[in-house]
Amino acid sequence: MAAFTQFSFSSFFLSCLLAFLCYSELCLCFSTKRLSLPTTATDWSSAGATWYGSPDGAGSDGGACGYGNLVSQSPFSSMVTAIGPSLYKAGKECGACYMVKCSAHPSCSSKPVRVVITDSCPGGLCASDSAHFDLSGKAFGAMAIPGQEQKLRDAGVLQISYARVACDYSRQTILFHVDTGSNPNYFAVVVEFEEGDGDLASVELKETSARDDEWQSMQQSWGAVWKLNAGSELHAPLSIRLTSQYSGRTLVARNVIPDGWKPGATYRSLVNYL
């Protein structure tokens, strides 16, 4: 009986602590869906790999995830990839991070490099391979022995190893880029630089006048773009709640979209997953 009482008290204390964390701005609520991703690669699988765009470039400006020219800027820094349908998952994996390496070509270094999913590769080898990375020219060359980047790119197609890892942007906080088509009754946003899982299962929005439990579910529009057809004027400031796809962790960026927000503007939160 004493053991049961102690267990019940401990469970109650833990529940209260989690509730307190969720109420604060730095909301870090954890579900039991999965453990967090490792920061170093531990579970390797095989995939095909190609590259596209310019030899030292980012592949394309944003591609199917909607990041625009951010793909060539820090912290992405052109170390990005388009991905086949098996890993793209209709855009839900935009922002996910992987380690990739090659060893089957004489110019391969066998050293892993980190890439971020920023684009989709829907056809050809991307569709026929069980997993396929269509890397930026810079990322493809980064798998090479120093000085042999172009020789590796000349190979065109490779077999590589890949492993899912946590995203790490040196403690940069999450950004929210408001879509240019947004207006007082319709709100769309690109979520950028989520550390940890990198991907998103759901995005929710709350107006300043709403109760703490009145969150409105946003729909994935395409890629990393999420939208809400409110049907009436939204009252800022707006808070945004994110739930990651891999582990189900929840994070709240409270009042991140200010009163007087503008379409096309980018707003920095105070939070991130790591």
XYZ file of C-alpha atoms in Angstrom:
274
model
C 0.000 0.000 0.000
C 2.860 2.374 0.844
C 4.551 1.609 -2.465
C 1.307 2.317 -4.340
C 0.882 5.637 -2.511
C 4.452 6.644 -3.317
C 3.980 5.748 -6.994
C 0.718 7.730 -7.179
C 2.322 10.774 -5.590
C 5.290 10.589 -7.968
C 2.988 10.341 -10.985
C 0.947 13.294 -9.729
C 4.095 15.379 -9.185
C 5.363 14.559 -12.694
C 2.000 15.490 -14.236
C 2.026 18.836 -12.425
C 5.586 19.534 -13.559
C 4.730 18.804 -17.208
C 1.632 20.988 -16.988
C 3.737 23.845 -15.627
C 6.257 23.493 -18.457
C 3.472 23.493 -21.045
C 2.034 26.675 -19.621
C 5.344 28.517 -19.766
C 6.684 30.032 -22.983
C 9.463 27.506 -23.268
C 6.988 24.685 -23.663
C 8.662 21.277 -23.958
C 5.963 18.620 -23.564
C 7.027 15.062 -24.298
C 4.886 12.184 -25.492
C 5.860 8.538 -25.332
C 5.637 8.079 -29.109
C 9.403 7.596 -29.588
C 12.649 8.528 -27.956
C 14.495 11.554 -29.298
C 16.714 11.163 -32.333
C 20.467 10.678 -31.812
C 22.834 13.510 -32.686
C 25.286 11.060 -34.270
C 24.440 8.362 -36.815
C 23.960 4.896 -35.346
C 21.514 3.003 -37.586
C 22.685 2.988 -41.211
C 20.630 1.931 -44.260
C 21.368 1.813 -48.006
C 20.049 4.228 -50.637
C 20.734 5.500 -54.109
C 22.138 8.985 -54.622
C 22.328 11.489 -57.468
C 22.858 15.239 -57.552
C 21.261 18.204 -59.308
C 21.754 21.913 -59.881
C 25.152 23.595 -60.055
C 28.276 21.712 -58.835
C 28.641 23.834 -55.690
C 25.048 24.959 -55.374
C 21.930 24.147 -53.355
C 20.106 22.180 -56.049
C 17.206 24.621 -56.402
C 15.801 27.697 -54.690
C 13.676 26.103 -52.018
C 12.012 23.384 -54.027
C 8.936 21.506 -52.845
C 9.339 22.381 -49.154
C 8.931 26.141 -49.600
C 12.127 27.360 -47.942
C 12.977 29.633 -50.883
C 16.484 31.060 -51.061
C 17.141 30.038 -47.445
C 18.517 26.743 -48.779
C 21.729 28.476 -49.865
C 22.077 30.529 -46.669
C 23.275 29.634 -43.168
C 22.422 27.377 -41.419
C 21.336 25.230 -44.408
C 24.363 26.491 -46.380
C 23.448 24.419 -49.486
C 23.930 21.149 -47.548
C 20.471 20.021 -48.597
C 18.745 17.258 -50.514
C 15.666 16.405 -52.499
C 14.268 13.067 -51.407
C 12.304 10.231 -52.962
C 8.645 9.571 -52.089
C 9.450 6.886 -49.493
C 11.131 9.471 -47.236
C 9.429 12.678 -48.406
C 6.033 11.457 -47.159
C 3.992 14.147 -48.921
C 6.108 16.902 -47.359
C 5.753 15.813 -43.728
C 9.507 15.119 -43.637
C 10.557 18.573 -44.843
C 13.248 19.770 -42.447
C 14.357 16.286 -41.348
C 18.118 15.734 -41.102
C 20.217 12.790 -42.268
C 23.834 11.757 -42.274
C 24.997 10.407 -45.647
C 28.300 8.816 -46.685
C 29.726 6.819 -49.568
C 32.518 4.237 -49.864
C 31.885 2.431 -53.175
C 33.749 4.941 -55.389
C 37.506 5.655 -55.265
C 36.774 9.330 -54.539
C 34.498 8.579 -51.559
C 35.860 9.637 -48.179
C 33.567 7.310 -46.157
C 33.045 10.246 -43.783
C 29.420 11.203 -43.040
C 28.013 14.652 -43.789
C 24.713 16.104 -42.578
C 21.986 17.135 -45.039
C 18.461 18.542 -44.631
C 15.392 17.617 -46.689
C 14.308 20.743 -48.572
C 12.892 19.338 -51.813
C 11.071 16.395 -53.410
C 12.334 14.088 -56.151
C 9.178 12.318 -57.360
C 10.256 10.291 -60.428
C 12.967 8.184 -62.037
C 15.446 6.578 -59.649
C 13.894 8.565 -56.812
C 10.657 6.625 -57.259
C 12.100 3.209 -58.180
C 14.729 3.010 -55.400
C 13.529 1.986 -51.943
C 15.218 5.194 -50.738
C 16.899 7.863 -52.840
C 18.702 11.143 -52.121
C 18.967 13.678 -54.962
C 21.603 15.809 -53.261
C 22.663 19.347 -53.984
C 25.942 19.578 -55.858
C 27.643 20.861 -52.730
C 26.329 18.036 -50.535
C 27.221 15.350 -53.082
C 30.773 16.685 -53.352
C 31.065 16.884 -49.557
C 31.130 13.061 -49.433
C 34.393 13.067 -51.422
C 38.017 12.957 -50.407
C 39.143 16.621 -50.258
C 40.189 17.752 -53.719
C 38.206 14.997 -55.484
C 34.742 16.531 -55.281
C 34.320 16.881 -59.048
C 35.517 13.332 -59.688
C 32.816 12.102 -57.350
C 30.172 14.294 -58.985
C 31.259 12.916 -62.377
C 30.196 9.457 -61.183
C 26.610 10.740 -61.339
C 24.930 7.882 -59.479
C 26.138 6.254 -56.257
C 25.080 3.800 -53.604
C 25.319 5.495 -50.225
C 24.571 4.839 -46.567
C 22.180 7.092 -44.677
C 20.958 7.505 -41.101
C 18.363 9.785 -39.528
C 19.827 12.188 -36.954
C 18.697 15.164 -34.901
C 18.920 18.579 -36.542
C 21.248 21.025 -34.806
C 21.317 24.695 -35.804
C 23.639 25.909 -33.041
C 20.752 26.898 -30.778
C 19.097 29.119 -33.385
C 15.448 29.642 -32.539
C 12.565 28.706 -34.837
C 11.506 31.222 -37.487
C 8.000 31.722 -38.890
C 7.810 33.200 -42.391
C 4.328 34.503 -43.137
C 3.150 33.604 -46.636
C 2.604 36.573 -48.945
C -0.991 35.473 -49.573
C -1.960 35.822 -45.906
C -4.630 38.307 -44.833
C -6.712 38.993 -41.674
C -8.965 35.978 -42.422
C -6.399 33.578 -43.891
C -3.024 32.812 -42.366
C -0.233 30.674 -43.849
C 3.283 30.262 -42.524
C 6.526 28.436 -43.313
C 8.113 26.922 -40.202
C 11.914 27.090 -40.382
C 14.891 25.629 -38.493
C 13.272 23.177 -36.085
C 16.033 21.442 -34.157
C 15.749 17.843 -32.993
C 13.288 15.875 -35.143
C 13.132 18.619 -37.774
C 9.773 17.417 -39.094
C 6.224 18.325 -38.078
C 3.079 16.251 -37.544
C 0.800 19.191 -36.707
C 0.736 22.974 -36.325
C -1.897 24.848 -34.316
C -2.668 28.545 -33.835
C -4.224 30.475 -30.958
C -5.463 34.065 -30.960
C -4.693 36.431 -28.118
C -8.373 36.544 -27.111
C -8.767 32.751 -27.008
C -8.736 30.555 -23.914
C -5.631 28.517 -23.153
C -7.230 25.384 -24.625
C -8.658 27.056 -27.763
C -6.120 25.990 -30.365
C -7.124 25.950 -34.043
C -5.590 23.194 -36.171
C -3.750 24.385 -39.262
C -3.625 22.292 -42.438
C -0.452 21.378 -44.284
C -0.717 23.366 -47.504
C 2.415 21.968 -49.150
C 5.913 21.150 -47.948
C 6.707 23.144 -44.815
C 3.813 25.588 -45.412
C 0.852 25.377 -43.000
C -2.405 27.317 -43.430
C -5.576 28.276 -41.569
C -8.778 29.465 -43.257
C -10.161 31.164 -40.168
C -13.415 32.371 -41.716
C -13.239 35.525 -39.621
C -10.623 38.096 -38.681
C -7.772 36.740 -36.598
C -6.794 38.779 -33.540
C -3.039 39.053 -32.974
C -0.705 38.462 -31.306
C -0.866 34.819 -32.386
C 0.735 31.854 -30.640
C 1.771 28.745 -32.582
C 2.020 25.202 -31.207
C 4.178 22.646 -33.020
C 4.121 18.856 -32.658
C 7.007 16.931 -34.196
C 6.388 13.951 -36.443
C 9.106 11.572 -35.214
C 8.822 11.753 -31.428
C 5.568 13.658 -30.893
C 7.242 16.384 -28.844
C 5.256 19.606 -28.470
C 6.539 23.175 -28.407
C 4.730 26.518 -28.046
C 5.944 29.798 -29.537
C 3.807 32.158 -27.506
C 2.708 35.450 -29.148
C 5.299 34.920 -31.901
C 3.183 36.645 -34.570
C 2.776 40.223 -33.301
C -0.061 42.666 -33.609
C 0.316 44.441 -36.941
C 2.022 41.463 -38.629
C 2.724 41.723 -42.351
C 2.476 39.171 -45.171
C 5.982 38.234 -46.330
C 7.563 39.091 -42.973
C 9.607 36.646 -40.885
C 9.246 36.476 -37.108
C 11.739 34.848 -34.748
C 10.505 32.872 -31.752
C 12.272 32.430 -28.417
C 12.129 28.636 -28.541
C 13.452 25.511 -30.221
C 13.482 21.775 -29.494
C 17.120 21.412 -28.359
